[in-house]
Short mmCIF file of C-alpha atoms and ligand atoms in Angstrom, two decimals:
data_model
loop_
_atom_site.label_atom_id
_atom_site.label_comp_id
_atom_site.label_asym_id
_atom_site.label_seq_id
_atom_site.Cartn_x
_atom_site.Cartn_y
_atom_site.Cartn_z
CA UNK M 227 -10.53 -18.98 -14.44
CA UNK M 228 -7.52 -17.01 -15.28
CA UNK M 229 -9.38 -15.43 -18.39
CA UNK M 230 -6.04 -15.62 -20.99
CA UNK M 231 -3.79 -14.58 -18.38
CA UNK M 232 -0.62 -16.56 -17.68
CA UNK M 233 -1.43 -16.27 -13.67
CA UNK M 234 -4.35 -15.36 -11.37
CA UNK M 235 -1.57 -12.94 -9.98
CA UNK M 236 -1.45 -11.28 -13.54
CA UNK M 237 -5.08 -11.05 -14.06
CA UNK M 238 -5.72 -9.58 -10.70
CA UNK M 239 -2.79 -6.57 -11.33
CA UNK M 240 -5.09 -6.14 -14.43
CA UNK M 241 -7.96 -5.43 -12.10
CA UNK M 242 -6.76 -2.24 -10.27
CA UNK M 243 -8.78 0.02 -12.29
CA UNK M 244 -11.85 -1.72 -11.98
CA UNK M 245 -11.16 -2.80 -8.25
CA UNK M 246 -10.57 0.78 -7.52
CA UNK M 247 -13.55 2.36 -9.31
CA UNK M 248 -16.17 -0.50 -7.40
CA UNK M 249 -14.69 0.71 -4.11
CA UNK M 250 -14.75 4.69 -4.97
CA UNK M 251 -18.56 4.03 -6.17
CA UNK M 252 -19.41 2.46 -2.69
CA UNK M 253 -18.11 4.86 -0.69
CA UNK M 254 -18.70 8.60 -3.01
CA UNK M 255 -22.20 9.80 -3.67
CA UNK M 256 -21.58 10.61 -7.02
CA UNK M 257 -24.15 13.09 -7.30
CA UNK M 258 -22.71 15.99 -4.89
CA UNK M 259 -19.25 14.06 -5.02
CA UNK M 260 -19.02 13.53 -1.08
CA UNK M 261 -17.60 10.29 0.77
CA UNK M 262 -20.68 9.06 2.62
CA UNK M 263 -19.49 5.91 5.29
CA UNK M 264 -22.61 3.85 6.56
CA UNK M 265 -24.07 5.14 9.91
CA UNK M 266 -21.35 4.70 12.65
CA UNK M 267 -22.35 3.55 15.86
CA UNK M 268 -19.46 6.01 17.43
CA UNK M 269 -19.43 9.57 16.43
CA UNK M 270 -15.76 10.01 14.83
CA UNK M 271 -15.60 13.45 15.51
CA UNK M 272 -14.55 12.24 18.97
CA UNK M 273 -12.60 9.47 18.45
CA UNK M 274 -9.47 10.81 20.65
CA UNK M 275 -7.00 8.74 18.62
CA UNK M 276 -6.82 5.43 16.30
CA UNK M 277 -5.13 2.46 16.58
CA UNK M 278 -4.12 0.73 13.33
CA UNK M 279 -3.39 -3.00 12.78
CA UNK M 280 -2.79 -5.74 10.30
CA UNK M 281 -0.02 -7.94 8.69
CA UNK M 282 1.71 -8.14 5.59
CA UNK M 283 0.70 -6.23 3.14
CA UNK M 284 -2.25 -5.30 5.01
CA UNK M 285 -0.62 -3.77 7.60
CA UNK M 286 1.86 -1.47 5.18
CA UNK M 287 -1.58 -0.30 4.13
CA UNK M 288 -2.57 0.74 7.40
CA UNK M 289 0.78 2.45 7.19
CA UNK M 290 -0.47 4.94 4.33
CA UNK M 291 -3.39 5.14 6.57
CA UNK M 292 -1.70 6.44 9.28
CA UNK M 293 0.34 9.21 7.00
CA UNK M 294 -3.30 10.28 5.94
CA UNK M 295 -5.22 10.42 8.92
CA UNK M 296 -2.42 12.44 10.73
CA UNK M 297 -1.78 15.06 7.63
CA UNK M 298 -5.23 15.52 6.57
CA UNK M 299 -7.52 14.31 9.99
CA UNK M 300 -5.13 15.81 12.24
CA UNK M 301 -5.67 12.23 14.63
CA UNK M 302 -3.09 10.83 15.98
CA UNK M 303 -1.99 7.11 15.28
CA UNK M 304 -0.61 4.41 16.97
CA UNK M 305 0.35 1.74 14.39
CA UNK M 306 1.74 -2.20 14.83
CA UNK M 307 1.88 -5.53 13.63
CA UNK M 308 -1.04 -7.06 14.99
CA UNK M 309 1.26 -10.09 16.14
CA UNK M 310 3.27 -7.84 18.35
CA UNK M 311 0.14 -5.45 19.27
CA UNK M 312 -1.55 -8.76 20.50
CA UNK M 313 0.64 -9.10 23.15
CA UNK M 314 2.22 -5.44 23.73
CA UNK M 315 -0.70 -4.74 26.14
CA UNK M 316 -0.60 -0.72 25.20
CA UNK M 317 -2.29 1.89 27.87
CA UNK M 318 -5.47 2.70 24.96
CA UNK M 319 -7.58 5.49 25.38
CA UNK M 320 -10.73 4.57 26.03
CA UNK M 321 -13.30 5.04 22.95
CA UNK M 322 -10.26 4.89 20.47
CA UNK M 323 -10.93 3.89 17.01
CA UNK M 324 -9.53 0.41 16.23
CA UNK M 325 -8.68 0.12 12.04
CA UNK M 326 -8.35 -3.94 11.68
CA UNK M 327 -7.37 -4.35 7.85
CA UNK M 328 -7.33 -7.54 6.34
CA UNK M 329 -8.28 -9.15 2.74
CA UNK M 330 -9.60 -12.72 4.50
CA UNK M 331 -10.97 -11.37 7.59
CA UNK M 332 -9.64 -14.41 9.31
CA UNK M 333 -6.04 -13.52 9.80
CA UNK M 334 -4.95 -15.50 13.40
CA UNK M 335 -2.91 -12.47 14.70
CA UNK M 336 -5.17 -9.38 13.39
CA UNK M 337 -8.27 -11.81 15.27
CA UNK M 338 -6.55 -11.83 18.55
CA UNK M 339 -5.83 -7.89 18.02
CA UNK M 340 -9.21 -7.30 17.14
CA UNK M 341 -10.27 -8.99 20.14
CA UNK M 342 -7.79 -6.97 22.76
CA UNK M 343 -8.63 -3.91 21.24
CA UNK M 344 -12.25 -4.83 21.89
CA UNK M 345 -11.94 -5.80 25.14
CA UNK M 346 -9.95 -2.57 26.31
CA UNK M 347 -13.25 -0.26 25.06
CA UNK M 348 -11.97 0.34 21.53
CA UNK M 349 -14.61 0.89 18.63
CA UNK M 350 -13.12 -1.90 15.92
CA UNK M 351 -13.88 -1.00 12.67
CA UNK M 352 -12.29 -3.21 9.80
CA UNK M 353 -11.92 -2.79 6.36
CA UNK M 354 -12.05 -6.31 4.82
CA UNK M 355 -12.24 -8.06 1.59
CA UNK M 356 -13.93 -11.17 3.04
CA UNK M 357 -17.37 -9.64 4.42
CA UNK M 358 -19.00 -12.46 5.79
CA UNK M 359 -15.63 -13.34 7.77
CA UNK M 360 -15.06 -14.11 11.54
CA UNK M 361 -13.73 -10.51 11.82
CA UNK M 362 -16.13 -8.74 10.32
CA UNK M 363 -18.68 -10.74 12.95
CA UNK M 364 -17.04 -9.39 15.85
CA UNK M 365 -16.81 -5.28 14.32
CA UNK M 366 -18.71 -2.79 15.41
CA UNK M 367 -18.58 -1.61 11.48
CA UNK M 368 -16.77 -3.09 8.43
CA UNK M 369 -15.97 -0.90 5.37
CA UNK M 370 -15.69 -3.50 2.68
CA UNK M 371 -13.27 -3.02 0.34
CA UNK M 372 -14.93 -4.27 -3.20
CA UNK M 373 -11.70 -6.14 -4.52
CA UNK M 374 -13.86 -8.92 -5.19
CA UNK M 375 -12.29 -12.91 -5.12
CA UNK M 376 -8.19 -12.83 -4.60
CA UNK M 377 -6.65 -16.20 -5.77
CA UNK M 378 -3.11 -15.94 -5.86
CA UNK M 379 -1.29 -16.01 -2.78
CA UNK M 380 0.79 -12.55 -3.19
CA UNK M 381 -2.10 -9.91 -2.51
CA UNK M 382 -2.24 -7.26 -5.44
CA UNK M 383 -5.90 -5.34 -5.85
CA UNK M 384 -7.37 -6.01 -2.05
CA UNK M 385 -4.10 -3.76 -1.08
CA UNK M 386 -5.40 -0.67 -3.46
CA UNK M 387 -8.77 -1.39 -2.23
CA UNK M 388 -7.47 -0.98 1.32
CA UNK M 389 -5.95 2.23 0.10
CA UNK M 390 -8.90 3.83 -1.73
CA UNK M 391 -11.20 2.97 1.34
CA UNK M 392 -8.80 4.53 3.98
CA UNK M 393 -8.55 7.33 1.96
CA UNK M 394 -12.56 8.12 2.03
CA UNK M 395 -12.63 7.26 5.59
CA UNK M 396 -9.73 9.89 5.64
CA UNK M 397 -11.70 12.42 4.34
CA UNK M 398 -14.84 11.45 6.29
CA UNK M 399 -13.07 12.10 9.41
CA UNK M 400 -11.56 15.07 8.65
CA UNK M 401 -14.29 16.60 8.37
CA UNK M 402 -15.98 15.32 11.23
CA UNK M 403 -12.89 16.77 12.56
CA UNK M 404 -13.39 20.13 11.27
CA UNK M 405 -9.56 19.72 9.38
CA UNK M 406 -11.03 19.91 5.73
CA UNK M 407 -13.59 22.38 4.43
CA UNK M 408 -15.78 21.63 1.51
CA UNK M 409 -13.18 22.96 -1.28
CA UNK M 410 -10.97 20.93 0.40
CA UNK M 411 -13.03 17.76 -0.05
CA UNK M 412 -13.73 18.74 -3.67
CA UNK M 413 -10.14 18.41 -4.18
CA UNK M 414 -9.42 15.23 -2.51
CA UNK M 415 -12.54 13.70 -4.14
CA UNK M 416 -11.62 14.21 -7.50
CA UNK M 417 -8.03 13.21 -7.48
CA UNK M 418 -9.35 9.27 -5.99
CA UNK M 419 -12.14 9.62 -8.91
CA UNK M 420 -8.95 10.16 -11.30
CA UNK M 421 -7.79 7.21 -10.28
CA UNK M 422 -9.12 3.86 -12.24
CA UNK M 423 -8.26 5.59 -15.79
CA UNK M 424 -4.63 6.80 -14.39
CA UNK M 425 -4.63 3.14 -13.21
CA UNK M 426 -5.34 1.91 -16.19
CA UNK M 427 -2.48 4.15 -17.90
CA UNK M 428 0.03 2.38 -15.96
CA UNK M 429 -0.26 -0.61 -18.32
CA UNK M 430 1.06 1.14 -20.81
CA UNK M 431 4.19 0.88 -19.02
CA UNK M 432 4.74 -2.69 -19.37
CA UNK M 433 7.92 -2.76 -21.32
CA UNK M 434 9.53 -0.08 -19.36
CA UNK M 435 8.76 -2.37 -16.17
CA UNK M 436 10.09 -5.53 -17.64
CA UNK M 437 13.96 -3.73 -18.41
CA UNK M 438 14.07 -3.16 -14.45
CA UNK M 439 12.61 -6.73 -14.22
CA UNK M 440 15.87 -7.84 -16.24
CA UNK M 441 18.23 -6.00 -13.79
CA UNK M 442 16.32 -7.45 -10.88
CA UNK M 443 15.91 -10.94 -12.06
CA UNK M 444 19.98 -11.10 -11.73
CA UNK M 445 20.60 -9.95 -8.30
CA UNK M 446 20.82 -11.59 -4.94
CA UNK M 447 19.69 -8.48 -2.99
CA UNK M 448 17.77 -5.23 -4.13
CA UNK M 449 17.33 -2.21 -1.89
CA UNK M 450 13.54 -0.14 -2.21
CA UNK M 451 13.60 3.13 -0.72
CA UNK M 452 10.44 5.82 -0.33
CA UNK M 453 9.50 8.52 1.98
CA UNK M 454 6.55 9.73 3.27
CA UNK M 455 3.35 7.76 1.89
CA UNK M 456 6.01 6.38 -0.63
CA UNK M 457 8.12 4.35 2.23
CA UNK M 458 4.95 1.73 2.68
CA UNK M 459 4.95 1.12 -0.96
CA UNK M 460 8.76 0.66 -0.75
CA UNK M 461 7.63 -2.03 1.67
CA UNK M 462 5.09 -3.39 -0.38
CA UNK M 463 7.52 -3.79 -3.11
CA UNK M 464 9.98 -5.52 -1.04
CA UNK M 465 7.74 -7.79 0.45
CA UNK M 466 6.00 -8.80 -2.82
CA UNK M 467 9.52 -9.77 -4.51
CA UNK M 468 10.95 -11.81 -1.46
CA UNK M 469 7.68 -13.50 -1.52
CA UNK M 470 7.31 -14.68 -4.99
CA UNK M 471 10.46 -14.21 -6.63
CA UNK M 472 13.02 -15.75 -3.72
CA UNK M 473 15.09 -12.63 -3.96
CA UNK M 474 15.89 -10.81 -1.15
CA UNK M 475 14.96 -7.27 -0.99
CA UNK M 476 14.58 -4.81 1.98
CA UNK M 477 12.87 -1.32 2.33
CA UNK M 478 13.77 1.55 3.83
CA UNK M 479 12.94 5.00 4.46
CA UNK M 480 15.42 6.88 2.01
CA UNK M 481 16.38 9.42 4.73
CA UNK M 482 17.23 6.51 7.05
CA UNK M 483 19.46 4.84 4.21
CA UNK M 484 22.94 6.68 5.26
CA UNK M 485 22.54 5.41 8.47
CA UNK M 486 23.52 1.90 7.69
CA UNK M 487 21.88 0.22 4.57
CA UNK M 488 24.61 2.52 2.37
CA UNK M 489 27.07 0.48 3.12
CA UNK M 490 25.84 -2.54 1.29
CA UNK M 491 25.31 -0.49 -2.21
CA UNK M 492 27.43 -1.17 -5.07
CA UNK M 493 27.00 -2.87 -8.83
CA UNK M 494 25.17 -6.04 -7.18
CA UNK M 495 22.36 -4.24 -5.31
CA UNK M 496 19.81 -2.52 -7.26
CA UNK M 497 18.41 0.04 -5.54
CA UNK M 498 13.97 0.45 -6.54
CA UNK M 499 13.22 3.57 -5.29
CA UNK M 500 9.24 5.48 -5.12
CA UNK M 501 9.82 8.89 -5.85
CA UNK M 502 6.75 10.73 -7.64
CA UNK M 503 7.13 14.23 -7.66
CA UNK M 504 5.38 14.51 -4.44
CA UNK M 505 6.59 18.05 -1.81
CA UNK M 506 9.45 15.18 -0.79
CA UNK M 507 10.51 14.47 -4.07
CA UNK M 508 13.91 16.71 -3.85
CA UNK M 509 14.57 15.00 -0.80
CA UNK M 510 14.46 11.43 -2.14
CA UNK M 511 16.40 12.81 -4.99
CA UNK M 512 18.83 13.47 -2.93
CA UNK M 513 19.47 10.15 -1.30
CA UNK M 514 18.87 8.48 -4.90
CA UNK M 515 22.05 10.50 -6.12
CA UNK M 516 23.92 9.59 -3.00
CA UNK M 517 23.46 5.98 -3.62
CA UNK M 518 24.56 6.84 -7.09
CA UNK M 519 27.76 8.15 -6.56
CA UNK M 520 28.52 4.90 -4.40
CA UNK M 521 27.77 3.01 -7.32
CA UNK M 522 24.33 2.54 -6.81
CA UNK M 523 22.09 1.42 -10.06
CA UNK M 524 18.84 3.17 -9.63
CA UNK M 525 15.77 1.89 -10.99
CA UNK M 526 13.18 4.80 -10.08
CA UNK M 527 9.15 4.79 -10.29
CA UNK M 528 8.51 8.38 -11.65
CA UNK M 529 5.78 10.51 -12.53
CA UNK M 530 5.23 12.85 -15.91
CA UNK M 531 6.63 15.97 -13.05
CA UNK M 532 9.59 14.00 -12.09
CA UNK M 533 10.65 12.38 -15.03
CA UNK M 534 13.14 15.25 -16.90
CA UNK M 535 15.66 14.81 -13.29
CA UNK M 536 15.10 11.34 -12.48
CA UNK M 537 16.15 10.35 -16.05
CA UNK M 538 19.57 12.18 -15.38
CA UNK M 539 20.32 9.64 -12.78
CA UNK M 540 18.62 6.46 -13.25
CA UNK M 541 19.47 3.84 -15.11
CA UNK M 542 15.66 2.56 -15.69
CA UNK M 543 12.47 4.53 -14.88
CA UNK M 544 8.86 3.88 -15.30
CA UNK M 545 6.67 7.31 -15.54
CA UNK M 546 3.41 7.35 -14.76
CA UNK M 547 0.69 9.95 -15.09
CA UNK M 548 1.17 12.55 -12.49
CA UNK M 549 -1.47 12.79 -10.09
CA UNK M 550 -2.79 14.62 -6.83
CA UNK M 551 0.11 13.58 -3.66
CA UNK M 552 -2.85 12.19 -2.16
CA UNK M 553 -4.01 9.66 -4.54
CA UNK M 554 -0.08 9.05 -5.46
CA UNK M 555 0.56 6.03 -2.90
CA UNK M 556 -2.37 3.59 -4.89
CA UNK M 557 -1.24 4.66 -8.54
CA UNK M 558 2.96 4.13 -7.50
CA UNK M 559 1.53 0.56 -5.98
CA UNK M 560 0.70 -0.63 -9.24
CA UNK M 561 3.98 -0.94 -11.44
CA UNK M 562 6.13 -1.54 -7.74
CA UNK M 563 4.04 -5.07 -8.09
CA UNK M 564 4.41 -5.31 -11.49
CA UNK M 565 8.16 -5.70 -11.30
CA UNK M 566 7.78 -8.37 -8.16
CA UNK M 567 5.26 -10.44 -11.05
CA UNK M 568 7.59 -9.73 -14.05
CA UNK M 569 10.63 -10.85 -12.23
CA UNK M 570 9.07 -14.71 -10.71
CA UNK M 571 7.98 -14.98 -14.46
CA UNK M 572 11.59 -14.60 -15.37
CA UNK M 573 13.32 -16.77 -12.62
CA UNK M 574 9.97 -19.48 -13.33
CA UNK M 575 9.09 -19.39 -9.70
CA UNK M 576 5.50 -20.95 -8.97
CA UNK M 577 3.93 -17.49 -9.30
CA UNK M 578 0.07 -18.00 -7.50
CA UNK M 579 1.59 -20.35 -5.00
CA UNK M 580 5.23 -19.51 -3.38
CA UNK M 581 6.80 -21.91 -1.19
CA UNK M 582 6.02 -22.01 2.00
CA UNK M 583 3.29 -19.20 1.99
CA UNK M 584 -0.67 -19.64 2.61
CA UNK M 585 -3.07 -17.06 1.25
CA UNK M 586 -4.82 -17.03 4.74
CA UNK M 587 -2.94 -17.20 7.76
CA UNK M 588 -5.32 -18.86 10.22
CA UNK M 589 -2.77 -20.25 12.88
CA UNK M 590 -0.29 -18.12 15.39
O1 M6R Y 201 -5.93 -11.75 4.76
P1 M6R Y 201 -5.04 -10.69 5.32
O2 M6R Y 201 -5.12 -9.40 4.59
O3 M6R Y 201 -5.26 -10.49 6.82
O4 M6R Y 201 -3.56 -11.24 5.15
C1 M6R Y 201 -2.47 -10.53 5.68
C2 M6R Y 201 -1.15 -11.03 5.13
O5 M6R Y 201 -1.00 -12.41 5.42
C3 M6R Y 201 -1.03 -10.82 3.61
O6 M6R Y 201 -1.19 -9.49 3.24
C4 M6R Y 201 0.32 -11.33 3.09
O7 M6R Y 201 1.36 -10.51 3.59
C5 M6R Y 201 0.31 -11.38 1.56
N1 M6R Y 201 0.69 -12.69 1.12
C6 M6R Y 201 1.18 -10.34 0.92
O8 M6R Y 201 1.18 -10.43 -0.46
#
């Protein structure tokens, strides 16, 4: 059941922490604090590259995946959609890594991706929800992600699951790599383990969330902007509105926002923007106050570092605990689908099961 809350979509927001903690405890030995993956059958200090794919939400997952494994793994990436890697017939390098990310494990598109990669010599690995699902049959390894049943139809706490396990298999493979020493482990390590209690601060923040909610709930269109690991959670947000509030809402990298999308701004079009104080946090600043001087309205996700100059500019802001750049993607998730659930309360949309949408996509 829904356990007091007014939707399973509501209730399941409410399980970050926990969701978070499960899937840290499966995948850290908490004794010498170390990520420890089951035994691979592929040695990943060899993998020559990794090919990431997924839809939806998933897939903007795989897209804070990517930003990891590059920065800290030093492995390059190839990323798509897995309905347009399906048929893109890519030149792979033989014994790449294959990431297949998915909360059902039965995804039509990611299957027939899974199933290319396979046959062109890939090792598929894939981090699922569902573990005893059609794709987790036909990988060579799944990492589960311990997110545990998701009801409502908008995906919430299987996408920070997906996060917190590509993070450990981040670290795991830089240091089969040889790109992160042991202090540097200890570091990464303990800002994930931070995370379920800063998750749970961001409740806290639910009145702060519901003012945006109030500008949002009023406008046709709403702009999200992020950079770096903060542009996928842009995306996240965007997607998550259009999908159960009706609104329409794009994302975009803020550094790509001058070359177009800053033409639309003006009183109508709220402008969400993901801007912890992360090493790109003067840069998104500096496209947030460009949109403001066009008349922008800027409704910023913060943390405690950022909060003193995003508060001259915006005209809401929800501040969060400030934590390690690394974990900062899966805490800024939380309150960016927050707002999406706070504003279908407001307009009365049918919250757990939008129009048109199915919680598993099993057909093309
Ligand atoms: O089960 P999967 O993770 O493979 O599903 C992928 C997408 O269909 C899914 O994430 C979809 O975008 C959600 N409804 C987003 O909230």
């Amino acid at each position: 059941g829904k356990d007091g809350y007014r939707h399973y979509m509501e209730k399941e927001l409410h399980e970050h922490p926990l969701v978070i903690g499960q899937t840290l405890q499966r995948m850290i030995d908490p004794a010498n604090r170390k990520v420890v993956l089951p035994d691979m059958p592929f040695d990943l200090a060899t993998v020559p590259r990794a090919v990431i794919t997924a839809c939806g939400s998933a897939f903007y997952a795989g897209m804070v995946g990517r930003y990891w494994l590059e920065s800290i793994a030093r492995l390059p990436v190839d990323i798509d959609v897995a309905s347009e890697l399906r048929y893109r017939d890519p030149p792979l390098a033989h014994g790449s890594l294959g990431l297949l990310i998915s909360q059902s494990g039965e995804t039509a598109d990611t299957l027939a991706a899974l199933r290319t990669l396979r046959q062109n010599a890939v090792h598929i690995l894939s981090v699922l929800n569902v573990e005893h699902s059609t794709m987790a049959r036909e990988s060579a390894l799944v990492l589960g992600t311990v997110a545990g049943p998701e009801i409502s139809v908008a995906s919430t706490k299987a996408f920070t699951a997906q996060l917190t396990v590509l993070a450990c298999l981040t670290i795991a493979i830089a240091r089969a790599r040889g790109t992160l020493d042991p202090l540097g482990e200890e570091e990464l390590v303990a800002a994930l383990l931070d995370l379920p209690s800063r998750a749970a601060d961001v409740f806290a923040q639910g009145d702060a969330i519901r003012r945006m909610a109030r500008v949002v709930a009023e406008a046709r269109d709403v702009l999200y902007l992020g950079r770096g690991s903060m542009f996928p959670v842009a995306l996240e947000g965007a997607l998550k509105l259009k999908e159960i509030s009706y609104i329409h809402a794009e994302a975009y990298a803020a550094g790509e926002m001058k070359h177009g999308p800053i033409s639309l701004i003006d009183r109508t079009v709220p402008i969400v923007a993901s801007a912890p104080f992360t090493p790109l946090f003067d840069k998104t600043l500096s496209n947030l106050q460009e949109a403001k001087a066009r008349g922008g309205r800027l409704l910023v996700f913060t943390d405690t570092k950022g909060a003193e100059r995003v508060s001259a500019i915006a005209e809401e802001m929800v501040v969060l605990p400030h934590v390690h750049d690394f974990a900062a993607p899966i805490l800024q998730t939380i309150p960016v689908q927050m707002l999406a659930y706070e504003v279908a309360v407001m307009k009365g949309t049918d919250v757990d099961q939008p129009r048109n949408l199915a919680k598993s996509v099993t057909v093309e």
